[in-house]
Short mmCIF file of C-alpha atoms and ligand atoms in Angstrom, two decimals:
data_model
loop_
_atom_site.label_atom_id
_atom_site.label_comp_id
_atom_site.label_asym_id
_atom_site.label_seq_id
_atom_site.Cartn_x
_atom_site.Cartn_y
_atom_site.Cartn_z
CA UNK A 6 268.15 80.76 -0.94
CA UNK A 7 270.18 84.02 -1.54
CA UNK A 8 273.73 84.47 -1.84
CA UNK A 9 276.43 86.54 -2.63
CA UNK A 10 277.56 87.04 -6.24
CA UNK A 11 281.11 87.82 -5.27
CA UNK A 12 282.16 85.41 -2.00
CA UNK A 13 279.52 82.83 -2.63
CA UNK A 14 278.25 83.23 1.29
CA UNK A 15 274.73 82.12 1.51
CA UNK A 16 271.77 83.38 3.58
CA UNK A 17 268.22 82.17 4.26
CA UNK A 18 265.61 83.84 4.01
CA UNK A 19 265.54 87.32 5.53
CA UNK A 20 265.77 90.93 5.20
CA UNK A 21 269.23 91.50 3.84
CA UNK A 22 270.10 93.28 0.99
CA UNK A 23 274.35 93.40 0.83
CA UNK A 24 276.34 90.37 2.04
CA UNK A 25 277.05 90.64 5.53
CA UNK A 26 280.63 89.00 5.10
CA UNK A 27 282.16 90.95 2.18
CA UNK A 28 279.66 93.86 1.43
CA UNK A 29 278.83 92.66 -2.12
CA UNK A 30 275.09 92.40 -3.87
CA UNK A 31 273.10 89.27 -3.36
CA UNK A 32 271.27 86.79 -5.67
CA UNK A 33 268.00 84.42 -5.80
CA UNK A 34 269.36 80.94 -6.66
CA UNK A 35 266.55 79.44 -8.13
CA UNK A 36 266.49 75.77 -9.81
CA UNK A 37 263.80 75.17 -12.46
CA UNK A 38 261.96 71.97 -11.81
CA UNK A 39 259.36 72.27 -14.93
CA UNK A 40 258.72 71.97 -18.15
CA UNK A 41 257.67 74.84 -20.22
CA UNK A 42 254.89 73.41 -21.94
CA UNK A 43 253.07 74.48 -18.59
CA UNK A 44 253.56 78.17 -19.24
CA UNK A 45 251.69 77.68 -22.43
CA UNK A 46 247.76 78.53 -22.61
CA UNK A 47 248.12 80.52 -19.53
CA UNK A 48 246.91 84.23 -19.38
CA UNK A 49 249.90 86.15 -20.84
CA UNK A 50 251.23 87.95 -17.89
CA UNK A 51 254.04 87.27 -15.37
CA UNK A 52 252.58 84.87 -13.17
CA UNK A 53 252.16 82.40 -15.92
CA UNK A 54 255.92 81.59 -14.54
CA UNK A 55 254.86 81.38 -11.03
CA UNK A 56 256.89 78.23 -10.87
CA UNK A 57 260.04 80.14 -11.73
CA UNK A 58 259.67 82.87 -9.11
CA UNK A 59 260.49 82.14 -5.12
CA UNK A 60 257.87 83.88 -3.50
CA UNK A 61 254.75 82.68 -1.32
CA UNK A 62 252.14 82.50 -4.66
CA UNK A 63 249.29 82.83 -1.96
CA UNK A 64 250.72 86.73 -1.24
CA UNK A 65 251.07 87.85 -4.94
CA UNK A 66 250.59 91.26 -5.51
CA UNK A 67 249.85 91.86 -8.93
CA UNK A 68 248.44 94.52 -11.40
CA UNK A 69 248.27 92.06 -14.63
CA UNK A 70 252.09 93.11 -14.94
CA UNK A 71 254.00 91.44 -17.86
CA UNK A 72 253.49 89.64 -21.22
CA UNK A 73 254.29 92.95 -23.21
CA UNK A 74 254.10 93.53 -27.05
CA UNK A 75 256.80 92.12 -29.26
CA UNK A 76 256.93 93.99 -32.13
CA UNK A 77 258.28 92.89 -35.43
CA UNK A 78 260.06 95.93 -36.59
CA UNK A 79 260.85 95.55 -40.40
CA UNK A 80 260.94 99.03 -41.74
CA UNK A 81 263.87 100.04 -39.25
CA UNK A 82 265.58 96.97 -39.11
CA UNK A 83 266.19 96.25 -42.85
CA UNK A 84 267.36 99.69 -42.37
CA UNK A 85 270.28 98.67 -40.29
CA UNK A 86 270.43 94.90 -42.10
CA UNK A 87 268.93 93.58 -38.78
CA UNK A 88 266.31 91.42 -38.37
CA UNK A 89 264.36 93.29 -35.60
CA UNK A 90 261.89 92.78 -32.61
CA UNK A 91 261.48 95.53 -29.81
CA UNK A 92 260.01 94.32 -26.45
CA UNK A 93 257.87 97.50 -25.57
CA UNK A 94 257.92 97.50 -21.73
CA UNK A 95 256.10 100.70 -21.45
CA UNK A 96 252.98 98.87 -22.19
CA UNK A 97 253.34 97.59 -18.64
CA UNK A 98 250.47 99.28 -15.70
CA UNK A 99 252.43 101.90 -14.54
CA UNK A 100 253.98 102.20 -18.40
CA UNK A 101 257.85 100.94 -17.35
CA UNK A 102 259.06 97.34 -16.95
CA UNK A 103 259.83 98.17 -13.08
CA UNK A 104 256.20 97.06 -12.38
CA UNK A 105 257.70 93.35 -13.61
CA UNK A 106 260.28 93.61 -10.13
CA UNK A 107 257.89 95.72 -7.89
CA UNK A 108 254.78 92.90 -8.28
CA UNK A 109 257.44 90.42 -7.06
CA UNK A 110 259.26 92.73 -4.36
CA UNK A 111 255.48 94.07 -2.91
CA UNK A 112 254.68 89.91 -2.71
CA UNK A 113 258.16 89.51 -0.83
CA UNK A 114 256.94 92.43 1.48
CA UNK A 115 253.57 91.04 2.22
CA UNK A 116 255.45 87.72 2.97
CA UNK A 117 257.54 89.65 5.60
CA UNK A 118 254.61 91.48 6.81
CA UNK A 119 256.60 94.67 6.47
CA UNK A 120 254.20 97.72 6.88
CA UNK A 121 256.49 100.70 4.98
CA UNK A 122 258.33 100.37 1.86
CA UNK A 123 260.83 103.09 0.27
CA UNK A 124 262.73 103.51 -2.70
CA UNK A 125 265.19 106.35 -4.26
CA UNK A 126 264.59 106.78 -7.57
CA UNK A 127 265.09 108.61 -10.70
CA UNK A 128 260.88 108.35 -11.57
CA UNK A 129 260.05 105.27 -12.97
CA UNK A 130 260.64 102.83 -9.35
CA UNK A 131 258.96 105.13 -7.81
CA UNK A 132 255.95 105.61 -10.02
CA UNK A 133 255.59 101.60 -9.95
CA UNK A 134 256.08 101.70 -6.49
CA UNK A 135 253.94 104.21 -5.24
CA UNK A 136 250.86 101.84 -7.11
CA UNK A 137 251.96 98.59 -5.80
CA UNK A 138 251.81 99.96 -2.15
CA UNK A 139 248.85 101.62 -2.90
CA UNK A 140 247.43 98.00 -4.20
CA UNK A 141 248.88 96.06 -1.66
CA UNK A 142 247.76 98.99 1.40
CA UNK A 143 251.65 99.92 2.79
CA UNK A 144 253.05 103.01 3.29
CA UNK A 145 255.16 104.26 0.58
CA UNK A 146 258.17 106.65 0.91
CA UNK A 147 259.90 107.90 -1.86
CA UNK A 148 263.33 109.83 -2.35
CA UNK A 149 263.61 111.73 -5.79
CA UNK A 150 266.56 114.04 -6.82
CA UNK A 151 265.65 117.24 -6.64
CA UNK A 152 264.56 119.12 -10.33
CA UNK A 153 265.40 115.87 -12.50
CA UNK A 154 261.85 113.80 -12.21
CA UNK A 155 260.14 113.65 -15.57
CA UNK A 156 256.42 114.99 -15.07
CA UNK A 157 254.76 111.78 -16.12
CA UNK A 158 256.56 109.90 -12.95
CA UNK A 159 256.08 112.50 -10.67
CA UNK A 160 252.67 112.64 -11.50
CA UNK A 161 251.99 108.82 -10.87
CA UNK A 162 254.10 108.62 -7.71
CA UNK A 163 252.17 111.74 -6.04
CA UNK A 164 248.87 110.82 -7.28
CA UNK A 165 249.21 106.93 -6.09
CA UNK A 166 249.75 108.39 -2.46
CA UNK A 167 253.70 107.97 -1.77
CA UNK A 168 255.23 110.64 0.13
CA UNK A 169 257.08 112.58 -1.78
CA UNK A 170 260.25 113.85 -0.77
CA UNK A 171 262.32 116.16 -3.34
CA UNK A 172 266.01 115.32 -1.94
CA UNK A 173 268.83 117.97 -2.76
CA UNK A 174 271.03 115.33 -4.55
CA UNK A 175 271.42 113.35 -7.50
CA UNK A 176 270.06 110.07 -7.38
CA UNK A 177 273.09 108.15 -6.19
CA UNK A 178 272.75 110.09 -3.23
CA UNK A 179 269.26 109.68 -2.78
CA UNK A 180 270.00 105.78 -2.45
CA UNK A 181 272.73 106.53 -0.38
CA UNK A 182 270.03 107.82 2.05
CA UNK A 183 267.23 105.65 1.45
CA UNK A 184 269.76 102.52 1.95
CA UNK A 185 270.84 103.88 5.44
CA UNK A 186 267.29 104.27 6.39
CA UNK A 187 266.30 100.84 5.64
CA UNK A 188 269.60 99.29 7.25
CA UNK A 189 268.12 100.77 9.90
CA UNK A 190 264.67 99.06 9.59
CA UNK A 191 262.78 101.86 9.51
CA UNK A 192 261.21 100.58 6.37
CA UNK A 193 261.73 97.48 3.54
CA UNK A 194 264.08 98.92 0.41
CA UNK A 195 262.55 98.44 -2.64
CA UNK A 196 265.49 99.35 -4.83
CA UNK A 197 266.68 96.60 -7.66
CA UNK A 198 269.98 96.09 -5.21
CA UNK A 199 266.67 94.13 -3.52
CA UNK A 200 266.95 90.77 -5.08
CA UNK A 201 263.95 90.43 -5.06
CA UNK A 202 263.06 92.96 -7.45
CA UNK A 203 265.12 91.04 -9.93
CA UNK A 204 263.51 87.97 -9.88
CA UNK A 205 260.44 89.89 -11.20
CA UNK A 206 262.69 91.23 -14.25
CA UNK A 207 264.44 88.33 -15.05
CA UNK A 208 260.79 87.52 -16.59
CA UNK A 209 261.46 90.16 -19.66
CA UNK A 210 264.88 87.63 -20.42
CA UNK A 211 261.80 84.31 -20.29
CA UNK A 212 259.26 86.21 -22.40
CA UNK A 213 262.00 87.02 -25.24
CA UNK A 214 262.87 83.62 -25.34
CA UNK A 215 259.46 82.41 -25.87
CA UNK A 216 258.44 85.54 -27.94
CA UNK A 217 260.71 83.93 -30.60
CA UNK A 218 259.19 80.25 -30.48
CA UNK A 219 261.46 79.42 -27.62
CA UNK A 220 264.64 80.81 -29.37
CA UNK A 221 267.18 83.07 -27.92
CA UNK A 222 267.91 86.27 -30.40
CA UNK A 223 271.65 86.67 -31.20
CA UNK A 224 271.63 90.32 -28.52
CA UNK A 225 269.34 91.89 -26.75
CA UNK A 226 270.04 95.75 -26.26
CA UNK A 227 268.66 97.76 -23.20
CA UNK A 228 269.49 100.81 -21.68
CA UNK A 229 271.73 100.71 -18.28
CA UNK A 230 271.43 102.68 -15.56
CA UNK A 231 271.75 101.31 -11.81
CA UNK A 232 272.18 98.42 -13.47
CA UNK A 233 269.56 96.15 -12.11
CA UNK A 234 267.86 95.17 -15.53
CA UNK A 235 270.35 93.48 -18.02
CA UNK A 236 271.84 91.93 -15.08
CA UNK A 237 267.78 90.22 -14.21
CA UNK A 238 267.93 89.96 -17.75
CA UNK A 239 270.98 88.10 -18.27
CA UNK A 240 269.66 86.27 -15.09
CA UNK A 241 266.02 84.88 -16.97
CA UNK A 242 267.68 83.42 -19.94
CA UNK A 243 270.35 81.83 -18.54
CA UNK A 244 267.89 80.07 -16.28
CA UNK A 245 266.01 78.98 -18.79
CA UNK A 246 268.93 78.27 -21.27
CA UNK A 247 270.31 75.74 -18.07
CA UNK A 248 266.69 74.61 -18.19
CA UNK A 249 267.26 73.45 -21.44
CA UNK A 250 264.24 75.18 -23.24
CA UNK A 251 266.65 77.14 -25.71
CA UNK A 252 270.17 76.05 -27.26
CA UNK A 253 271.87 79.57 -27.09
CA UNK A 254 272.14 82.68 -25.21
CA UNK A 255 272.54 86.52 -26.32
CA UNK A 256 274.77 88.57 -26.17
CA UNK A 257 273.58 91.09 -23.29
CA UNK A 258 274.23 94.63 -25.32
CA UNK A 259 274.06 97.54 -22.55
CA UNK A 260 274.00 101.40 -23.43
CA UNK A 261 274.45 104.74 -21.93
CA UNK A 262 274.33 108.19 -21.92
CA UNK A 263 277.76 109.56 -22.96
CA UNK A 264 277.19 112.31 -19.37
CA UNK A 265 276.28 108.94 -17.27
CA UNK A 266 278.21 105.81 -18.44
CA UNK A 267 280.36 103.72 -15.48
CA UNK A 268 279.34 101.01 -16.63
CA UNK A 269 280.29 101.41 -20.59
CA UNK A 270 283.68 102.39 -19.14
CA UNK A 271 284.50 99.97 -17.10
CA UNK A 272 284.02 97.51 -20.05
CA UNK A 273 286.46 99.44 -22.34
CA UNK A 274 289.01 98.73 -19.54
CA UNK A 275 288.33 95.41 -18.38
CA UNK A 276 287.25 96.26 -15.32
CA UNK A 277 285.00 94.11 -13.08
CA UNK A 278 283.47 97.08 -11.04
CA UNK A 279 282.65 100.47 -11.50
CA UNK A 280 284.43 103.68 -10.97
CA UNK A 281 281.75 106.09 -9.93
CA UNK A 282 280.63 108.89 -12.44
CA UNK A 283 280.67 111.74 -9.90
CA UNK A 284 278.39 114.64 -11.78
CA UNK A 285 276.25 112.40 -14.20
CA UNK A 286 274.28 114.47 -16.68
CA UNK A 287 271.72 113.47 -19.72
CA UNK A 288 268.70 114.27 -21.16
CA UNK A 289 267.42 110.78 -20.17
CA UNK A 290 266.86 111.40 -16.77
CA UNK A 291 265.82 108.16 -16.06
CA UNK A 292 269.78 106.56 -16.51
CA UNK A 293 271.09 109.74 -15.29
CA UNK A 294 273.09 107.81 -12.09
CA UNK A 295 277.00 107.62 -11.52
CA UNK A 296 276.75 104.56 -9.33
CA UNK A 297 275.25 101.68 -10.74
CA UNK A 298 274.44 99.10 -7.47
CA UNK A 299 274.66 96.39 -9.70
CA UNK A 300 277.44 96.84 -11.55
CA UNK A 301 279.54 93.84 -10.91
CA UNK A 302 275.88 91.62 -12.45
CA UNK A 303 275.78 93.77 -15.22
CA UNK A 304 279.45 93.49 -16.26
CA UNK A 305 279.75 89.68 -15.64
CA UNK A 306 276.56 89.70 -17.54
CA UNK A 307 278.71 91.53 -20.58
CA UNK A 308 281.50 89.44 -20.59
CA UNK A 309 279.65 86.05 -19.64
CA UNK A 310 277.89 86.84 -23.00
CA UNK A 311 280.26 87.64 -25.17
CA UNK A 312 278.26 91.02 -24.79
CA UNK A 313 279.07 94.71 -25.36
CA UNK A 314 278.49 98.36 -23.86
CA UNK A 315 278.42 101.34 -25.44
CA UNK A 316 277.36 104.93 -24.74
CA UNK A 317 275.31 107.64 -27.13
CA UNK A 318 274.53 110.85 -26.97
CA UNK A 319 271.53 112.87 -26.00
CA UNK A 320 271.19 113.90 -29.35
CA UNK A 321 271.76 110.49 -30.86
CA UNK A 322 269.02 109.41 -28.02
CA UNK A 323 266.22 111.91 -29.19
CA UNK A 324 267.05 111.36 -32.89
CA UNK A 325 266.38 107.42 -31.84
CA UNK A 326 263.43 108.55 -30.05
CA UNK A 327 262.02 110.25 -32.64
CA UNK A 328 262.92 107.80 -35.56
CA UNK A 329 261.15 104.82 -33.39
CA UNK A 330 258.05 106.76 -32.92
CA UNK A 331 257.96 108.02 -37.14
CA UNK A 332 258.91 104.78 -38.77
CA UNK A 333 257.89 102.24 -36.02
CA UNK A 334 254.46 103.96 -34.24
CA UNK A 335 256.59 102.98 -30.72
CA UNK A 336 256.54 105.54 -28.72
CA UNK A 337 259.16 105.59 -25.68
CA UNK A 338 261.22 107.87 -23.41
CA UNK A 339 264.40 109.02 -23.97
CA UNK A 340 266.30 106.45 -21.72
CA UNK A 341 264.46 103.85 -23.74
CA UNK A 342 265.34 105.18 -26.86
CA UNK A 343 269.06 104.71 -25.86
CA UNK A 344 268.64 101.09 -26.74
CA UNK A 345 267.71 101.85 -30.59
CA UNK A 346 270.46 104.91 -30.88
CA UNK A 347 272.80 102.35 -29.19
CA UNK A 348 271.53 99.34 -31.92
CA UNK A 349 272.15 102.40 -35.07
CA UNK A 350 275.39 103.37 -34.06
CA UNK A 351 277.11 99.30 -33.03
CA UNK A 352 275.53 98.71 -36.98
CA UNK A 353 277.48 101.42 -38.38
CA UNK A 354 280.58 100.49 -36.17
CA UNK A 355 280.05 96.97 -37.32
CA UNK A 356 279.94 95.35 -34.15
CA UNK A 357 276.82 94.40 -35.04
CA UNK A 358 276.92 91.72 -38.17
CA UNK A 359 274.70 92.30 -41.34
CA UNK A 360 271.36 89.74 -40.01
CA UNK A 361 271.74 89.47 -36.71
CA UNK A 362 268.47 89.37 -35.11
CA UNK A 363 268.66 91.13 -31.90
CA UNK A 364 265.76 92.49 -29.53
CA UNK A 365 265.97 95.79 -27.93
CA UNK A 366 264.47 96.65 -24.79
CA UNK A 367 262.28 99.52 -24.74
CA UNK A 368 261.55 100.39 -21.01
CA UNK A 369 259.52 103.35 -20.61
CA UNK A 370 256.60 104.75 -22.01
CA UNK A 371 256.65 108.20 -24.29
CA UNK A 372 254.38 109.94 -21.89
CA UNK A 373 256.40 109.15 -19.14
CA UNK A 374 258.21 112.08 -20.35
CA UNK A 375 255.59 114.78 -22.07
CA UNK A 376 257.87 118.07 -21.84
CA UNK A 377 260.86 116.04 -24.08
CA UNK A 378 258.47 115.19 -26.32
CA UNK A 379 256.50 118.52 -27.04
CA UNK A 380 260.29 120.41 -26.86
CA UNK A 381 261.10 117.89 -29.64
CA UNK A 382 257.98 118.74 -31.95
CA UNK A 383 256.49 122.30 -34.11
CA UNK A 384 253.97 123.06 -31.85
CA UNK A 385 250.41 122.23 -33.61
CA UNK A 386 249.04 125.27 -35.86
CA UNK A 387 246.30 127.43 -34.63
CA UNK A 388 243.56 127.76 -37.01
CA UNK A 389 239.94 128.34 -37.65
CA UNK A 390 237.56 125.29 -38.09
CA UNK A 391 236.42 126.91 -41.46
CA UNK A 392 236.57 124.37 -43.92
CA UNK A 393 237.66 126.25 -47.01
CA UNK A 394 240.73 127.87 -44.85
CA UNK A 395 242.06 124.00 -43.52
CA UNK A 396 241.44 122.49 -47.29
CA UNK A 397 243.92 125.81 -48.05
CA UNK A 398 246.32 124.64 -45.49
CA UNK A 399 246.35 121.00 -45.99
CA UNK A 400 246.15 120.19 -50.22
CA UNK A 401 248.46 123.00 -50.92
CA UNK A 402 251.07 121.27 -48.38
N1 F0G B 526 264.99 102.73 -18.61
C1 F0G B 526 264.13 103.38 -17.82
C2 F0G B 526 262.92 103.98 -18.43
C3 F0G B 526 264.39 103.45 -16.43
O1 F0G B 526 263.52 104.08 -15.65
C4 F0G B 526 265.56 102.89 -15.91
C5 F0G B 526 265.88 102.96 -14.48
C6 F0G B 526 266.42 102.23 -16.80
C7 F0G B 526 266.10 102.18 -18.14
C8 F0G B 526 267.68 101.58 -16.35
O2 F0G B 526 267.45 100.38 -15.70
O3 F0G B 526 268.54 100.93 -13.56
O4 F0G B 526 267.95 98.58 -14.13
O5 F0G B 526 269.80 99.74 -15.32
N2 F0G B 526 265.23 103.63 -13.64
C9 F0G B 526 265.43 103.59 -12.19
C10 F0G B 526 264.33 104.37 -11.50
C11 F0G B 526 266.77 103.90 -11.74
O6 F0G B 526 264.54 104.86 -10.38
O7 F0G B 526 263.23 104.46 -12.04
P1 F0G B 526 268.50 99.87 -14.60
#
């Protein structure tokens, strides 16, 4: 069943994607009827909660998405006094964690026999997009803003056979217009305001919790853009906390980028919704949105929590970027990275306490990204492959 997170209205099951009575975002409400000794021994990817996800299991969709690394991170977090874990979601098939809600929202559209999906996006959507319709054999249409694409994404989304088109906008209004085409039918929105696409990411929230020996961390940090991920997030381990297979929840930690950050401000006020960022600007193109569709998720998420928001820089982002990559061998893209520079600087504010242990979200994959990376580097010295000139070189360094 979905329904409405704000007026509680409730819909079966159809192609809707704002409540018809009040205009709000919608929700899966899903019950969980299992135990979770049946998730063990199965292969480690996102089906192995099949149970957990409402969608025709017959109709799945699936590149082997899920049941990323959970890396230990010692060296950084005793560091900060934190005891550390980073969930690397660029080690996902199209290298971002969107391929956890696009496996789910391409098995929704083969349920509905749709024959076009669409998305706007700011890369990574429609990178995992554009290989899920390719997969699943559906035409794929896909609205990018203009000039801000990292080359990575563009790469994947034009080589996996989505048509392209380059809109002159920013990626709120790129939605805007991909939203008013599927309203109109004309193809099945594969956006996170789908619900849909949540109850694929929700799964990163399950796999945390039993990543730690079914045990919830004390936060989990993530980078926040339109929203859609610490709200599925927020969404997985509360349904498993209800569940009963862990006695505590975390506090949901969201960051962003000081030029993009509605969401970060609303919190400092109080506020339950967004006011739009008209002219958002960072480095981390990826989060680079003024209108988050799920902002009043992601805030309730906050505050249901006991959670936090805070926003970095883009030079506190590539510092995080880099120090990930140098002390921790993880490398990520600069949204990513806002979840470490966000975890540094709530240490040094002490909002963080001395031994928390807290998992950040890493959601991209460095390559995702290759011209920020090589701007960030000394380009590699050009020499001769004479042995007697590189011993010169290196020993004397
Ligand atoms: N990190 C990366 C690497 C992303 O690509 C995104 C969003 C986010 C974080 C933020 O997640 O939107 O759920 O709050 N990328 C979308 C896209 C908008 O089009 O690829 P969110």
């Amino acid at each position: 069943m979905i329904r409405c997170v704000s007026c509680g209205e409730e819909y079966d099951d159809e192609v809707i994607y704002t409540c018809k009575k009040c205009g709000s975002v919608l929700e899966l409400v899903s019950d969980i009827n299992v135990s979770k000794d049946i998730f063990e021994g199965r292969r480690d990817n996102l089906w192995k909660y099949k149970e957990c996800i409402p969608v025709d299991e017959t109709k799945i969709v699936s590149l082997d998405e899920g049941g990323t690394p959970f890396c230990k991170c010692d060296k950084l977090g005793s560091e900060l006094g934190v005891n550390l874990y980073v969930k690397v979601e660029g080690s996902n098939p199209t290298d971002s964690f969107k391929d956890r809600g696009m496996t789910v929202g391409m098995t929704k559209a083969m349920e509905l026999r749709v024959d076009t999906v669409g998305c706007a996006s700011t890369g990574n959507t429609s990178a995992s997009l554009a290989a899920y319709a390719a997969r699943a054999g559906l035409r794929c249409i896909v609205f990018l803003p203009s000039g801000k694409v990292a080359l990575g994404k563009l790469a994947q989304a034009m080589f996996h056979g989505a048509e392209v088109m380059s809109i002159q906008g920013n990626f709120d209004e790129a939605l805007e217009a991909m939203t008013a085409l599927a309203l109109e039918k004309h193809l099945y929105l594969l956006n996170s305001i789908n619900p849909y696409r949540l109850e694929g990411q929700k799964t990163i929230g399950y796999e945390i919790l039993q990543d730690l020996g079914w045990q919830s961390p004390d936060r989990i940090i993530l980078p926040v853009g339109n929203a859609g991920n610490i709200s599925a997030i927020w969404k997985g381990v509360s349904e498993f906390y209800n569940a009963g297979f862990v006695d505590s929840l975390p506090m949901m930690t969201g960051i962003q980028a000081e030029g993009a950050c509605p969401v970060t401000n609303a919190f400092r006020k109080g506020e339950k919704t967004v006011e739009p960022v008209l002219n958002p600007e960072t480095i981390a193109t990826a989060i680079r949105i003024g209108a988050p569709v799920s902002d009043i998720k992601a805030l309730r998420a906050i505050y249901d929590s006991n959670g936090y928001s805070e926003t970095v820089t883009d030079e506190e982002i590539l510092d995080a970027q880099k120090l990930l990559a140098r002390t921790e061998g993880i490398g990520v893209e600069p949204a990513s990275a806002a979840s470490i520079a966000g975890l540094k600087k709530l240490c040094e504010q002490g909002v963080i306490d001395k031994g928390e242990t807290i998992t950040c979200v890493v959601t991209g994959h460095l390559l995702k990204d290759p011209n920020t990376a090589i701007d960030a580097c000394t380009k590699p010295t050009e020499v001769s492959a004479d042995i007697e000139e590189l011993k010169k070189l290196l020993i004397n360094k």
